[in-house]
């Protein structure tokens, strides 16, 4: 049985690959794509999601969510994802129509319309939509199968020394999501920095060809340049597909159960995911973090999915 997911995202170059991975994997039933302002403004990431859906033949509803965080002002990541949010690539004109519902309603309605334990939420952007869905319909916490999110870091951050971008964009929302009590896997930077798009990965993507292959190659070329410029890295880490990959195949990463809390007040540490490794975790600890990636397995999943989407 394919795993039913709602992908909450801010495309975003790595978000775009996460969408294609979800769509191109028979192990996943993509029920809805919801958008959240993050890598670029809500307007831009929503248009991008519709364009990618058009390119890939995704027919699941795409619904727009929150344009800003719960408390703090908006911040975007144009230095990594470009002014459009999709690097230098011009995506096709969207033909898919935006679902008129708010993303928060789509998340709630989708979870509640399915039997308990069926729908997995996969947020790979700031957590505002997910937090508001919890507040709007608290019963989703009991009803989801689990939450597998890209965000956070146990050691080094990227938005600050210790905070990762998705969490730092809306720490209050992250606090709601991490303290809800549902089974939650944090696929953070410790894990995703092992998902490097090496020259070999680029070469494999280059072999796919066609509009989808060209699109991904163009996006990742921009992404690689941005990581070279901003971080001095030759092979950029592709964060968001790691969360989708874990839903597809548990063997793609090892995990460790650990309580995680969100720092809200620290002057230098706001938005940090504080993982407490001191003790054996309490038996009912609902949170775990990704530790070691099987990179070969990840890239096989991604490449196979891209090839399937390209040949459809
Ligand atoms: C996360 O931030 C965004 O820029 C990426 O899309 C990813 O979700 C990595 O910190
Ligand atoms: Ca993202």
Short mmCIF file of C-alpha atoms and ligand atoms in Angstrom, two decimals:
data_model
loop_
_atom_site.label_atom_id
_atom_site.label_comp_id
_atom_site.label_asym_id
_atom_site.label_seq_id
_atom_site.Cartn_x
_atom_site.Cartn_y
_atom_site.Cartn_z
CA UNK A 1 0.00 0.00 0.00
CA UNK A 2 1.50 3.37 -0.98
CA UNK A 3 1.92 5.81 1.91
CA UNK A 4 -0.51 8.72 1.67
CA UNK A 5 1.18 12.07 2.22
CA UNK A 6 0.51 15.78 2.26
CA UNK A 7 3.64 17.66 1.16
CA UNK A 8 3.83 21.13 2.71
CA UNK A 9 6.57 23.02 0.87
CA UNK A 10 8.11 26.29 -0.30
CA UNK A 11 9.58 25.54 -3.75
CA UNK A 12 12.46 26.23 -3.63
CA UNK A 13 14.98 24.16 -5.57
CA UNK A 14 15.26 21.20 -3.20
CA UNK A 15 11.50 21.39 -2.55
CA UNK A 16 10.98 20.98 -6.30
CA UNK A 17 13.02 17.76 -6.26
CA UNK A 18 11.05 16.59 -3.20
CA UNK A 19 7.81 17.10 -5.16
CA UNK A 20 9.17 15.13 -8.11
CA UNK A 21 10.44 12.36 -5.81
CA UNK A 22 7.02 12.04 -4.16
CA UNK A 23 5.19 12.05 -7.49
CA UNK A 24 7.58 9.63 -9.18
CA UNK A 25 7.63 7.03 -6.39
CA UNK A 26 5.07 4.20 -6.44
CA UNK A 27 5.50 3.90 -2.66
CA UNK A 28 3.89 7.35 -2.24
CA UNK A 29 0.33 8.49 -2.83
CA UNK A 30 0.60 12.28 -3.01
CA UNK A 31 -2.77 13.51 -1.70
CA UNK A 32 -2.08 17.23 -1.72
CA UNK A 33 0.65 19.83 -2.06
CA UNK A 34 0.33 22.82 0.25
CA UNK A 35 2.54 25.88 0.07
CA UNK A 36 4.09 28.13 2.66
CA UNK A 37 6.07 31.34 2.30
CA UNK A 38 9.73 30.52 2.98
CA UNK A 39 12.40 30.24 0.33
CA UNK A 40 10.47 32.94 -1.51
CA UNK A 41 7.20 34.78 -0.97
CA UNK A 42 4.01 32.76 -0.79
CA UNK A 43 2.95 34.09 -4.18
CA UNK A 44 6.17 32.92 -5.84
CA UNK A 45 6.42 29.50 -4.19
CA UNK A 46 2.77 28.79 -4.97
CA UNK A 47 3.26 29.64 -8.61
CA UNK A 48 6.35 27.45 -8.61
CA UNK A 49 4.43 24.53 -7.10
CA UNK A 50 1.78 24.87 -9.83
CA UNK A 51 4.47 25.05 -12.53
CA UNK A 52 6.24 21.95 -11.25
CA UNK A 53 2.91 20.14 -11.00
CA UNK A 54 2.19 21.13 -14.60
CA UNK A 55 5.61 19.94 -15.78
CA UNK A 56 5.40 16.64 -13.92
CA UNK A 57 1.72 15.87 -14.47
CA UNK A 58 0.83 16.08 -10.78
CA UNK A 59 -2.94 16.23 -10.43
CA UNK A 60 -3.19 16.35 -6.62
CA UNK A 61 -4.65 19.62 -5.31
CA UNK A 62 -2.19 22.46 -4.78
CA UNK A 63 -3.35 24.94 -2.12
CA UNK A 64 -1.72 28.12 -0.83
CA UNK A 65 -1.10 28.59 2.87
CA UNK A 66 0.34 31.29 5.09
CA UNK A 67 2.24 34.24 3.67
CA UNK A 68 4.01 35.04 6.92
CA UNK A 69 5.13 33.47 10.19
CA UNK A 70 2.98 33.55 13.33
CA UNK A 71 4.98 36.24 15.11
CA UNK A 72 8.12 37.45 13.41
CA UNK A 73 8.50 39.14 10.02
CA UNK A 74 8.94 37.24 6.76
CA UNK A 75 12.43 36.29 5.63
CA UNK A 76 13.19 34.63 2.29
CA UNK A 77 16.25 32.81 0.90
CA UNK A 78 16.79 34.44 -2.50
CA UNK A 79 20.57 34.06 -2.08
CA UNK A 80 20.14 30.27 -2.36
CA UNK A 81 16.97 29.83 -4.43
CA UNK A 82 17.08 32.95 -6.62
CA UNK A 83 14.59 35.74 -7.12
CA UNK A 84 11.93 33.42 -8.55
CA UNK A 85 12.57 30.65 -6.01
CA UNK A 86 13.54 28.25 -8.80
CA UNK A 87 16.99 29.57 -9.59
CA UNK A 88 17.65 30.57 -13.17
CA UNK A 89 15.19 28.07 -14.60
CA UNK A 90 12.00 29.27 -16.25
CA UNK A 91 9.36 26.75 -15.37
CA UNK A 92 6.41 26.13 -17.68
CA UNK A 93 3.35 28.31 -17.43
CA UNK A 94 1.04 26.60 -14.90
CA UNK A 95 -2.06 25.03 -16.38
CA UNK A 96 -3.16 23.42 -13.12
CA UNK A 97 -5.60 25.63 -11.20
CA UNK A 98 -4.94 26.52 -7.57
CA UNK A 99 -7.28 24.79 -5.13
CA UNK A 100 -9.44 27.59 -3.69
CA UNK A 101 -9.16 26.28 -0.12
CA UNK A 102 -6.57 27.54 2.35
CA UNK A 103 -3.71 25.09 2.88
CA UNK A 104 -4.58 24.78 6.58
CA UNK A 105 -8.08 23.60 5.63
CA UNK A 106 -6.66 21.19 3.06
CA UNK A 107 -4.34 19.68 5.67
CA UNK A 108 -7.14 19.31 8.23
CA UNK A 109 -9.72 18.02 5.76
CA UNK A 110 -7.31 15.53 4.20
CA UNK A 111 -6.22 14.06 7.52
CA UNK A 112 -9.76 13.89 8.93
CA UNK A 113 -11.21 12.40 5.72
CA UNK A 114 -8.95 9.35 6.05
CA UNK A 115 -8.99 6.63 8.68
CA UNK A 116 -6.70 7.09 11.69
CA UNK A 117 -3.05 6.33 11.00
CA UNK A 118 -3.25 6.76 7.22
CA UNK A 119 -1.98 10.21 6.34
CA UNK A 120 1.62 11.30 6.86
CA UNK A 121 2.44 14.99 6.91
CA UNK A 122 5.71 15.90 5.23
CA UNK A 123 6.55 19.55 5.90
CA UNK A 124 9.73 20.77 4.20
CA UNK A 125 9.35 24.51 4.78
CA UNK A 126 8.54 26.78 7.73
CA UNK A 127 5.94 25.14 9.99
CA UNK A 128 3.26 27.85 10.09
CA UNK A 129 0.58 25.91 8.17
CA UNK A 130 1.10 22.76 10.24
CA UNK A 131 0.96 24.65 13.54
CA UNK A 132 -2.27 26.40 12.54
CA UNK A 133 -3.76 23.08 11.42
CA UNK A 134 -3.06 21.69 14.91
CA UNK A 135 -4.75 24.68 16.50
CA UNK A 136 -7.72 24.58 14.11
CA UNK A 137 -8.34 20.84 14.48
CA UNK A 138 -6.39 19.32 17.39
CA UNK A 139 -7.74 15.85 16.52
CA UNK A 140 -5.29 15.65 13.61
CA UNK A 141 -2.54 15.00 16.18
CA UNK A 142 -4.09 11.62 17.06
CA UNK A 143 -5.19 10.88 13.53
CA UNK A 144 -2.04 11.23 11.42
CA UNK A 145 0.26 8.31 10.82
CA UNK A 146 3.24 10.53 11.59
CA UNK A 147 5.03 13.75 10.75
CA UNK A 148 8.32 13.55 8.84
CA UNK A 149 9.79 17.01 8.45
CA UNK A 150 12.89 18.61 7.01
CA UNK A 151 14.11 21.18 9.48
CA UNK A 152 16.27 21.71 12.51
CA UNK A 153 19.82 20.75 13.36
CA UNK A 154 21.39 19.10 16.36
CA UNK A 155 24.77 20.70 15.88
CA UNK A 156 25.35 23.40 13.28
CA UNK A 157 22.66 25.67 11.85
CA UNK A 158 22.48 27.46 8.50
CA UNK A 159 20.31 30.49 9.23
CA UNK A 160 22.36 31.18 12.34
CA UNK A 161 25.20 29.34 14.07
CA UNK A 162 22.69 26.95 15.63
CA UNK A 163 19.31 27.48 13.89
CA UNK A 164 18.19 25.91 10.64
CA UNK A 165 16.22 28.02 8.10
CA UNK A 166 12.78 26.34 8.26
CA UNK A 167 12.68 26.48 12.06
CA UNK A 168 14.28 29.93 12.27
CA UNK A 169 11.63 31.34 9.90
CA UNK A 170 8.86 30.56 12.39
CA UNK A 171 10.09 29.30 15.77
CA UNK A 172 6.69 29.69 17.46
CA UNK A 173 5.07 27.46 14.83
CA UNK A 174 7.89 24.93 15.21
CA UNK A 175 7.28 24.92 18.97
CA UNK A 176 3.62 23.98 18.42
CA UNK A 177 4.56 21.21 15.97
CA UNK A 178 7.41 19.72 18.02
CA UNK A 179 5.44 19.75 21.28
CA UNK A 180 2.18 18.36 19.83
CA UNK A 181 2.96 14.78 20.90
CA UNK A 182 2.49 13.11 17.52
CA UNK A 183 5.19 10.79 16.17
CA UNK A 184 7.67 13.19 14.59
CA UNK A 185 10.87 12.54 12.70
CA UNK A 186 13.17 15.51 12.35
CA UNK A 187 15.27 15.21 9.22
CA UNK A 188 17.67 17.99 10.08
CA UNK A 189 20.89 19.41 8.70
CA UNK A 190 23.00 16.75 10.45
CA UNK A 191 21.34 14.28 8.12
CA UNK A 192 20.82 16.34 4.99
CA UNK A 193 24.41 17.52 4.80
CA UNK A 194 25.19 13.89 3.93
CA UNK A 195 22.94 14.18 0.84
CA UNK A 196 25.50 15.83 -1.42
CA UNK A 197 24.74 16.32 -5.09
CA UNK A 198 28.18 15.26 -6.31
CA UNK A 199 29.47 15.44 -9.88
CA UNK A 200 28.42 11.83 -10.27
CA UNK A 201 24.85 12.71 -9.24
CA UNK A 202 24.88 15.60 -11.72
CA UNK A 203 26.06 13.23 -14.45
CA UNK A 204 23.24 10.78 -13.67
CA UNK A 205 20.66 13.58 -13.78
CA UNK A 206 22.18 14.73 -17.06
CA UNK A 207 21.39 11.32 -18.57
CA UNK A 208 17.65 11.70 -17.89
CA UNK A 209 17.12 14.44 -20.47
CA UNK A 210 13.76 15.72 -21.71
CA UNK A 211 11.96 18.68 -20.13
CA UNK A 212 12.01 17.18 -16.62
CA UNK A 213 15.70 16.23 -16.74
CA UNK A 214 16.65 19.63 -18.18
CA UNK A 215 14.58 21.41 -15.54
CA UNK A 216 16.20 19.56 -12.63
CA UNK A 217 19.69 19.94 -14.09
CA UNK A 218 19.17 23.68 -14.57
CA UNK A 219 17.84 24.14 -11.05
CA UNK A 220 20.61 22.17 -9.42
CA UNK A 221 23.27 24.00 -11.41
CA UNK A 222 22.01 27.27 -9.88
CA UNK A 223 21.82 25.60 -6.46
CA UNK A 224 25.41 24.33 -6.72
CA UNK A 225 26.65 27.81 -7.67
CA UNK A 226 24.80 29.27 -4.68
CA UNK A 227 26.40 26.79 -2.27
CA UNK A 228 29.83 27.44 -3.78
CA UNK A 229 29.33 31.18 -3.35
CA UNK A 230 27.69 31.14 0.08
CA UNK A 231 29.34 28.19 1.80
CA UNK A 232 32.37 27.22 -0.23
CA UNK A 233 30.90 23.75 -0.92
CA UNK A 234 31.35 22.06 -4.30
CA UNK A 235 28.60 19.48 -3.81
CA UNK A 236 25.45 21.06 -2.39
CA UNK A 237 23.29 19.20 0.17
CA UNK A 238 19.80 18.43 -1.15
CA UNK A 239 17.72 18.73 2.01
CA UNK A 240 14.02 18.26 1.34
CA UNK A 241 14.07 15.01 -0.69
CA UNK A 242 15.59 13.28 2.38
CA UNK A 243 12.30 13.64 4.29
CA UNK A 244 10.27 12.18 1.41
CA UNK A 245 12.84 9.40 1.00
CA UNK A 246 12.40 8.37 4.63
CA UNK A 247 8.67 7.93 4.05
CA UNK A 248 9.43 5.78 0.98
CA UNK A 249 12.12 3.64 2.57
CA UNK A 250 13.03 3.52 6.27
CA UNK A 251 16.42 2.04 5.41
CA UNK A 252 17.53 5.31 3.82
CA UNK A 253 18.61 6.62 7.21
CA UNK A 254 19.23 5.60 10.78
CA UNK A 255 17.41 7.55 13.47
CA UNK A 256 17.80 8.23 17.16
CA UNK A 257 14.94 8.80 19.57
CA UNK A 258 15.51 12.01 21.54
CA UNK A 259 13.40 14.80 23.06
CA UNK A 260 13.60 17.98 20.97
CA UNK A 261 12.51 21.43 22.14
CA UNK A 262 12.52 24.73 20.26
CA UNK A 263 14.48 27.69 21.60
CA UNK A 264 12.23 30.75 21.47
CA UNK A 265 13.97 33.37 23.56
CA UNK A 266 17.74 33.04 23.16
CA UNK A 267 19.45 36.11 21.76
CA UNK A 268 21.89 34.00 19.75
CA UNK A 269 19.97 30.72 19.71
CA UNK A 270 16.36 31.56 18.78
CA UNK A 271 15.04 28.89 16.41
CA UNK A 272 17.48 26.22 17.58
CA UNK A 273 16.17 22.65 17.87
CA UNK A 274 17.53 21.62 21.26
CA UNK A 275 17.95 17.84 21.25
CA UNK A 276 18.67 16.45 24.70
CA UNK A 277 21.01 13.49 24.27
CA UNK A 278 22.02 13.29 27.95
CA UNK A 279 19.78 10.43 29.06
CA UNK A 280 18.12 7.41 27.51
CA UNK A 281 14.92 8.86 25.99
CA UNK A 282 11.67 8.46 27.95
CA UNK A 283 9.73 5.42 26.73
CA UNK A 284 6.96 7.59 25.28
CA UNK A 285 9.32 10.07 23.57
CA UNK A 286 7.48 10.96 20.33
CA UNK A 287 10.41 12.60 18.55
CA UNK A 288 13.38 11.15 16.74
CA UNK A 289 16.09 12.66 14.57
CA UNK A 290 17.78 11.41 11.41
CA UNK A 291 21.41 10.45 12.06
CA UNK A 292 23.19 8.59 9.24
CA UNK A 293 22.14 8.65 5.61
CA UNK A 294 22.57 5.83 3.13
CA UNK A 295 23.42 8.28 0.36
CA UNK A 296 23.57 5.67 -2.38
CA UNK A 297 20.07 4.52 -1.51
CA UNK A 298 18.79 8.10 -1.46
CA UNK A 299 20.19 8.94 -4.89
CA UNK A 300 18.86 5.69 -6.36
CA UNK A 301 15.38 6.62 -5.09
CA UNK A 302 15.67 10.17 -6.45
CA UNK A 303 17.11 9.17 -9.82
CA UNK A 304 14.58 6.36 -10.33
CA UNK A 305 11.71 8.71 -9.50
CA UNK A 306 12.99 11.45 -11.82
CA UNK A 307 13.37 8.93 -14.64
CA UNK A 308 9.79 7.73 -14.09
CA UNK A 309 8.41 11.30 -14.11
CA UNK A 310 10.46 12.14 -17.21
CA UNK A 311 9.18 9.13 -19.14
CA UNK A 312 5.48 9.60 -18.26
C1 LIG B 1 15.78 24.12 4.24
O1 LIG B 1 15.70 25.52 3.98
C2 LIG B 1 15.29 25.75 2.66
O2 LIG B 1 16.08 26.72 2.07
C3 LIG B 1 15.36 24.42 1.94
O3 LIG B 1 14.33 24.32 0.98
C4 LIG B 1 15.21 23.42 3.04
O4 LIG B 1 13.84 23.12 3.28
C5 LIG B 1 17.23 23.79 4.56
O5 LIG B 1 17.65 24.50 5.67
CA1 LIG B 2 12.11 23.77 1.71
#
